[in-house]
Amino acid sequence: MAAQRDTEGRSAARPMLTDLYQATMALGYWRAGRACDPAEFELFFRRCPFGGAFALAAGLRDCVRFLRTFRLQDEDVQFLASVLPADTDPEFFQHLRDLDCSSVTLRALPEGSLAFPRVPLLQVSGPLLLVQLLETPLLCLVSYASLVATNAARLRLIAGPDKRLLELGLRRAQGPDGGLTASTYSYLGGFDSSSNVLAGQLRGVPVAGTLAHSFITSFSGNEMPADPMLATAAGESPKVDLAASVKLWLERVCAYLGLGVQEPHPGERAAFVAYALAFPQAFQGLLDSYSVRRSGLPNFLAVALALGELGYRPVGVRLDSGDLLQQAQEIRGVFRTVAAQFQMPWLESVPIAVSNNIDEEELARLAQEGSEVNIIGIGTSVVTCPQQPSLGCVYKLVSVGGRPRMKLTEDPDKQTLPGSKAAFRLLASDGSLLLDLLQLAEEPPPQAGQELRVWLQGAQGPSIVRPAQVEPLLRLWLQQGQLCEPLPSLTESRAFAQWSLSRLSPAHRQLKSPLLYQVALSEKLRGLVDSLSSLGTP
């Protein structure tokens, strides 16, 4: 248990990961005698990202971990004292030292849930000063995680269920924390694995990786393996000189392909042999260090066939430049003919992996029918979310002392929905999603089979809906600082995300010009909004 706590602690946010104005507001609340007023905030977004019609909720586990470990240390308080007014009452800093989240209650969408505009991702309630201080860290933990998970889900939808997606964006990520978050939540969104070893260690993300061009170009061909002997996959004797076997196979392969035996680069071949000796059960060839057709492919075939004689099977080849789709198709054709020529049928199905700045457009091309690509590595386009760098989540006050609060502004899009609320997903008799309903927490929950009058966003009048099923959306995770139910594992949340996406209609799931999903207000909540709007004051 100690090791587990340490692992989680090493990837937790700190209370000082915040904006200064949270501390200045805290001082203002304290001076006004309002530090302990009961308050509730909601964290939500206003528009779905990437021009789509859905988002995936993510970051809950990080939020719960943060809240359960929240405590300002002496050095934190000392720093705040250095940036706040010099005449600040020392009792305020003692108040900060005493803070923890034992009085905080958290409701939230489970990780991997479909999320839509204005439906809370989190509801946070507790003493006003404290829950105000939580704003920036919670936004930081949820916004990017949900954005990356949604971006990954879009890429998974494009790729389809059969292609393996590898996230390899750590070197392109926005710093180490961004890299860890991206690797974690791209896996939640549907990627199969990551190159990020720390994400594997701390978060349990499956990790994958083989070799880079530098490994291959480091060999000249004059190197002699320290021990070229390799036993069969079954462990039988005698061992075989793999380098010598590869040399013989190269002659046969080049003769069949119409190449001179001197054309394949000897350094590349030496690198392949060295890697095969180190990883006979997991040999992969990176084919484009020199020439794919005249060097990488014949060198790979020579090593693969030599391993095949010993009972080993290579795990694949990788391409990192050029027209990836065309090359994959040509390579698959060579694999088929060589497999038949040398009676090695397993060679036909050797996986082909590709990478090289793959975006949504190129991914769609690689995923088309007839593509021979099996594994797709994506870095920049998943971790940096180039189409939209921020989800734009906000954290807004909805009640103080049990009284609703509403932000009124000249921009109608920035108006908030007042009051403590409940959220429900309404389904049709065939299980399809009808809409999400927001209502005041004090209202009785909607019932299956009963008519409801609801107000769709932007509508001038109410609509009638009769759901066949009703699902509550927000679950209680922390009550007065205590965990109410075990948090799902990352793998479980990943499976839940894929199930959630499968419930969306094709019209809502399509990535370009989708049908927007409806979020409605109950009649009572709509009446409260109208009442507070007309008053102009809370």
PDB file of N, CA and C in Angstrom, residues 404-449:
ATOM      1  N   PRO A 404     -29.498  30.446  -4.934  1.00  0.00           N
ATOM      2  CA  PRO A 404     -28.887  30.345  -6.260  1.00  0.00           C
ATOM      3  C   PRO A 404     -28.138  31.622  -6.635  1.00  0.00           C
ATOM      4  N   ARG A 405     -27.072  31.428  -7.387  1.00  0.00           N
ATOM      5  CA  ARG A 405     -26.293  32.545  -7.922  1.00  0.00           C
ATOM      6  C   ARG A 405     -26.170  32.376  -9.428  1.00  0.00           C
ATOM      7  N   MET A 406     -26.215  33.500 -10.150  1.00  0.00           N
ATOM      8  CA  MET A 406     -26.186  33.467 -11.607  1.00  0.00           C
ATOM      9  C   MET A 406     -25.345  34.612 -12.121  1.00  0.00           C
ATOM     10  N   LYS A 407     -24.474  34.311 -13.055  1.00  0.00           N
ATOM     11  CA  LYS A 407     -23.682  35.347 -13.705  1.00  0.00           C
ATOM     12  C   LYS A 407     -24.485  35.910 -14.878  1.00  0.00           C
ATOM     13  N   LEU A 408     -24.730  37.215 -14.846  1.00  0.00           N
ATOM     14  CA  LEU A 408     -25.391  37.906 -15.956  1.00  0.00           C
ATOM     15  C   LEU A 408     -24.347  38.734 -16.696  1.00  0.00           C
ATOM     16  N   THR A 409     -24.411  38.732 -17.996  1.00  0.00           N
ATOM     17  CA  THR A 409     -23.379  39.377 -18.795  1.00  0.00           C
ATOM     18  C   THR A 409     -23.968  39.819 -20.116  1.00  0.00           C
ATOM     19  N   GLU A 410     -23.246  40.729 -20.790  1.00  0.00           N
ATOM     20  CA  GLU A 410     -23.703  41.157 -22.114  1.00  0.00           C
ATOM     21  C   GLU A 410     -23.594  40.040 -23.143  1.00  0.00           C
ATOM     22  N   ASP A 411     -22.784  39.035 -22.858  1.00  0.00           N
ATOM     23  CA  ASP A 411     -22.620  37.899 -23.773  1.00  0.00           C
ATOM     24  C   ASP A 411     -23.505  36.755 -23.285  1.00  0.00           C
ATOM     25  N   PRO A 412     -24.626  36.476 -23.960  1.00  0.00           N
ATOM     26  CA  PRO A 412     -25.541  35.426 -23.480  1.00  0.00           C
ATOM     27  C   PRO A 412     -24.863  34.067 -23.314  1.00  0.00           C
ATOM     28  N   ASP A 413     -23.850  33.779 -24.147  1.00  0.00           N
ATOM     29  CA  ASP A 413     -23.165  32.492 -24.036  1.00  0.00           C
ATOM     30  C   ASP A 413     -22.457  32.339 -22.698  1.00  0.00           C
ATOM     31  N   LYS A 414     -22.134  33.465 -22.052  1.00  0.00           N
ATOM     32  CA  LYS A 414     -21.392  33.398 -20.801  1.00  0.00           C
ATOM     33  C   LYS A 414     -22.286  33.445 -19.569  1.00  0.00           C
ATOM     34  N   GLN A 415     -23.595  33.526 -19.773  1.00  0.00           N
ATOM     35  CA  GLN A 415     -24.501  33.439 -18.638  1.00  0.00           C
ATOM     36  C   GLN A 415     -24.439  32.041 -18.031  1.00  0.00           C
ATOM     37  N   THR A 416     -24.565  31.957 -16.731  1.00  0.00           N
ATOM     38  CA  THR A 416     -24.515  30.664 -16.063  1.00  0.00           C
ATOM     39  C   THR A 416     -25.908  30.218 -15.660  1.00  0.00           C
ATOM     40  N   LEU A 417     -26.041  28.934 -15.359  1.00  0.00           N
ATOM     41  CA  LEU A 417     -27.305  28.362 -14.908  1.00  0.00           C
ATOM     42  C   LEU A 417     -27.279  28.285 -13.390  1.00  0.00           C
ATOM     43  N   PRO A 418     -28.221  28.928 -12.721  1.00  0.00           N
ATOM     44  CA  PRO A 418     -28.150  29.048 -11.257  1.00  0.00           C
ATOM     45  C   PRO A 418     -28.618  27.795 -10.538  1.00  0.00           C
ATOM     46  N   GLY A 419     -28.204  27.712  -9.272  1.00  0.00           N
ATOM     47  CA  GLY A 419     -28.755  26.708  -8.373  1.00  0.00           C
ATOM     48  C   GLY A 419     -28.052  25.364  -8.427  1.00  0.00           C
ATOM     49  N   SER A 420     -28.188  24.632  -7.329  1.00  0.00           N
ATOM     50  CA  SER A 420     -27.682  23.266  -7.265  1.00  0.00           C
ATOM     51  C   SER A 420     -28.548  22.383  -8.157  1.00  0.00           C
ATOM     52  N   LYS A 421     -27.909  21.597  -9.008  1.00  0.00           N
ATOM     53  CA  LYS A 421     -28.644  20.901 -10.061  1.00  0.00           C
ATOM     54  C   LYS A 421     -28.384  19.401 -10.068  1.00  0.00           C
ATOM     55  N   ALA A 422     -29.309  18.688 -10.688  1.00  0.00           N
ATOM     56  CA  ALA A 422     -29.151  17.285 -11.027  1.00  0.00           C
ATOM     57  C   ALA A 422     -29.179  17.169 -12.547  1.00  0.00           C
ATOM     58  N   ALA A 423     -28.586  16.107 -13.069  1.00  0.00           N
ATOM     59  CA  ALA A 423     -28.529  15.914 -14.521  1.00  0.00           C
ATOM     60  C   ALA A 423     -28.929  14.479 -14.848  1.00  0.00           C
ATOM     61  N   PHE A 424     -29.690  14.332 -15.933  1.00  0.00           N
ATOM     62  CA  PHE A 424     -30.191  13.019 -16.333  1.00  0.00           C
ATOM     63  C   PHE A 424     -30.036  12.859 -17.843  1.00  0.00           C
ATOM     64  N   ARG A 425     -29.838  11.625 -18.266  1.00  0.00           N
ATOM     65  CA  ARG A 425     -29.812  11.296 -19.698  1.00  0.00           C
ATOM     66  C   ARG A 425     -31.087  10.537 -20.013  1.00  0.00           C
ATOM     67  N   LEU A 426     -31.835  11.040 -20.990  1.00  0.00           N
ATOM     68  CA  LEU A 426     -33.118  10.448 -21.377  1.00  0.00           C
ATOM     69  C   LEU A 426     -32.924   9.616 -22.636  1.00  0.00           C
ATOM     70  N   LEU A 427     -33.458   8.407 -22.622  1.00  0.00           N
ATOM     71  CA  LEU A 427     -33.274   7.467 -23.724  1.00  0.00           C
ATOM     72  C   LEU A 427     -34.610   7.046 -24.307  1.00  0.00           C
ATOM     73  N   ALA A 428     -34.586   6.718 -25.600  1.00  0.00           N
ATOM     74  CA  ALA A 428     -35.768   6.213 -26.287  1.00  0.00           C
ATOM     75  C   ALA A 428     -35.927   4.714 -26.010  1.00  0.00           C
ATOM     76  N   SER A 429     -37.010   4.147 -26.494  1.00  0.00           N
ATOM     77  CA  SER A 429     -37.292   2.731 -26.234  1.00  0.00           C
ATOM     78  C   SER A 429     -36.267   1.811 -26.875  1.00  0.00           C
ATOM     79  N   ASP A 430     -35.623   2.266 -27.954  1.00  0.00           N
ATOM     80  CA  ASP A 430     -34.600   1.443 -28.601  1.00  0.00           C
ATOM     81  C   ASP A 430     -33.211   1.631 -27.995  1.00  0.00           C
ATOM     82  N   GLY A 431     -33.131   2.400 -26.909  1.00  0.00           N
ATOM     83  CA  GLY A 431     -31.858   2.628 -26.248  1.00  0.00           C
ATOM     84  C   GLY A 431     -31.076   3.803 -26.777  1.00  0.00           C
ATOM     85  N   SER A 432     -31.573   4.460 -27.812  1.00  0.00           N
ATOM     86  CA  SER A 432     -30.866   5.618 -28.362  1.00  0.00           C
ATOM     87  C   SER A 432     -31.005   6.821 -27.428  1.00  0.00           C
ATOM     88  N   LEU A 433     -30.030   7.718 -27.493  1.00  0.00           N
ATOM     89  CA  LEU A 433     -30.019   8.874 -26.605  1.00  0.00           C
ATOM     90  C   LEU A 433     -30.925   9.964 -27.158  1.00  0.00           C
ATOM     91  N   LEU A 434     -31.813  10.483 -26.302  1.00  0.00           N
ATOM     92  CA  LEU A 434     -32.713  11.566 -26.714  1.00  0.00           C
ATOM     93  C   LEU A 434     -32.100  12.931 -26.404  1.00  0.00           C
ATOM     94  N   LEU A 435     -31.774  13.141 -25.130  1.00  0.00           N
ATOM     95  CA  LEU A 435     -31.210  14.416 -24.704  1.00  0.00           C
ATOM     96  C   LEU A 435     -30.738  14.285 -23.264  1.00  0.00           C
ATOM     97  N   ASP A 436     -29.956  15.274 -22.826  1.00  0.00           N
ATOM     98  CA  ASP A 436     -29.587  15.396 -21.423  1.00  0.00           C
ATOM     99  C   ASP A 436     -30.441  16.488 -20.800  1.00  0.00           C
ATOM    100  N   LEU A 437     -30.904  16.250 -19.581  1.00  0.00           N
ATOM    101  CA  LEU A 437     -31.795  17.181 -18.898  1.00  0.00           C
ATOM    102  C   LEU A 437     -31.124  17.708 -17.636  1.00  0.00           C
ATOM    103  N   LEU A 438     -31.106  19.029 -17.501  1.00  0.00           N
ATOM    104  CA  LEU A 438     -30.652  19.678 -16.280  1.00  0.00           C
ATOM    105  C   LEU A 438     -31.870  20.186 -15.521  1.00  0.00           C
ATOM    106  N   GLN A 439     -31.910  19.916 -14.223  1.00  0.00           N
ATOM    107  CA  GLN A 439     -32.997  20.403 -13.398  1.00  0.00           C
ATOM    108  C   GLN A 439     -32.454  20.753 -12.020  1.00  0.00           C
ATOM    109  N   LEU A 440     -33.238  21.459 -11.247  1.00  0.00           N
ATOM    110  CA  LEU A 440     -32.822  21.796  -9.894  1.00  0.00           C
ATOM    111  C   LEU A 440     -32.782  20.533  -9.033  1.00  0.00           C
ATOM    112  N   ALA A 441     -31.808  20.477  -8.125  1.00  0.00           N
ATOM    113  CA  ALA A 441     -31.633  19.282  -7.294  1.00  0.00           C
ATOM    114  C   ALA A 441     -32.865  18.983  -6.459  1.00  0.00           C
ATOM    115  N   GLU A 442     -33.645  20.007  -6.130  1.00  0.00           N
ATOM    116  CA  GLU A 442     -34.830  19.818  -5.283  1.00  0.00           C
ATOM    117  C   GLU A 442     -35.987  19.178  -6.033  1.00  0.00           C
ATOM    118  N   GLU A 443     -35.947  19.149  -7.360  1.00  0.00           N
ATOM    119  CA  GLU A 443     -37.039  18.589  -8.141  1.00  0.00           C
ATOM    120  C   GLU A 443     -37.007  17.057  -8.096  1.00  0.00           C
ATOM    121  N   PRO A 444     -38.173  16.411  -8.162  1.00  0.00           N
ATOM    122  CA  PRO A 444     -38.174  14.939  -8.257  1.00  0.00           C
ATOM    123  C   PRO A 444     -37.560  14.504  -9.583  1.00  0.00           C
ATOM    124  N   PRO A 445     -36.839  13.416  -9.594  1.00  0.00           N
ATOM    125  CA  PRO A 445     -36.208  12.980 -10.845  1.00  0.00           C
ATOM    126  C   PRO A 445     -37.249  12.578 -11.884  1.00  0.00           C
ATOM    127  N   PRO A 446     -36.924  12.745 -13.158  1.00  0.00           N
ATOM    128  CA  PRO A 446     -37.865  12.321 -14.211  1.00  0.00           C
ATOM    129  C   PRO A 446     -38.073  10.811 -14.162  1.00  0.00           C
ATOM    130  N   GLN A 447     -39.244  10.389 -14.600  1.00  0.00           N
ATOM    131  CA  GLN A 447     -39.606   8.973 -14.564  1.00  0.00           C
ATOM    132  C   GLN A 447     -39.797   8.436 -15.972  1.00  0.00           C
ATOM    133  N   ALA A 448     -39.315   7.224 -16.188  1.00  0.00           N
ATOM    134  CA  ALA A 448     -39.513   6.572 -17.478  1.00  0.00           C
ATOM    135  C   ALA A 448     -40.999   6.429 -17.775  1.00  0.00           C
ATOM    136  N   GLY A 449     -41.364   6.744 -19.021  1.00  0.00           N
ATOM    137  CA  GLY A 449     -42.746   6.602 -19.455  1.00  0.00           C
ATOM    138  C   GLY A 449     -43.629   7.795 -19.172  1.00  0.00           C
TER     139      GLY A 449
END
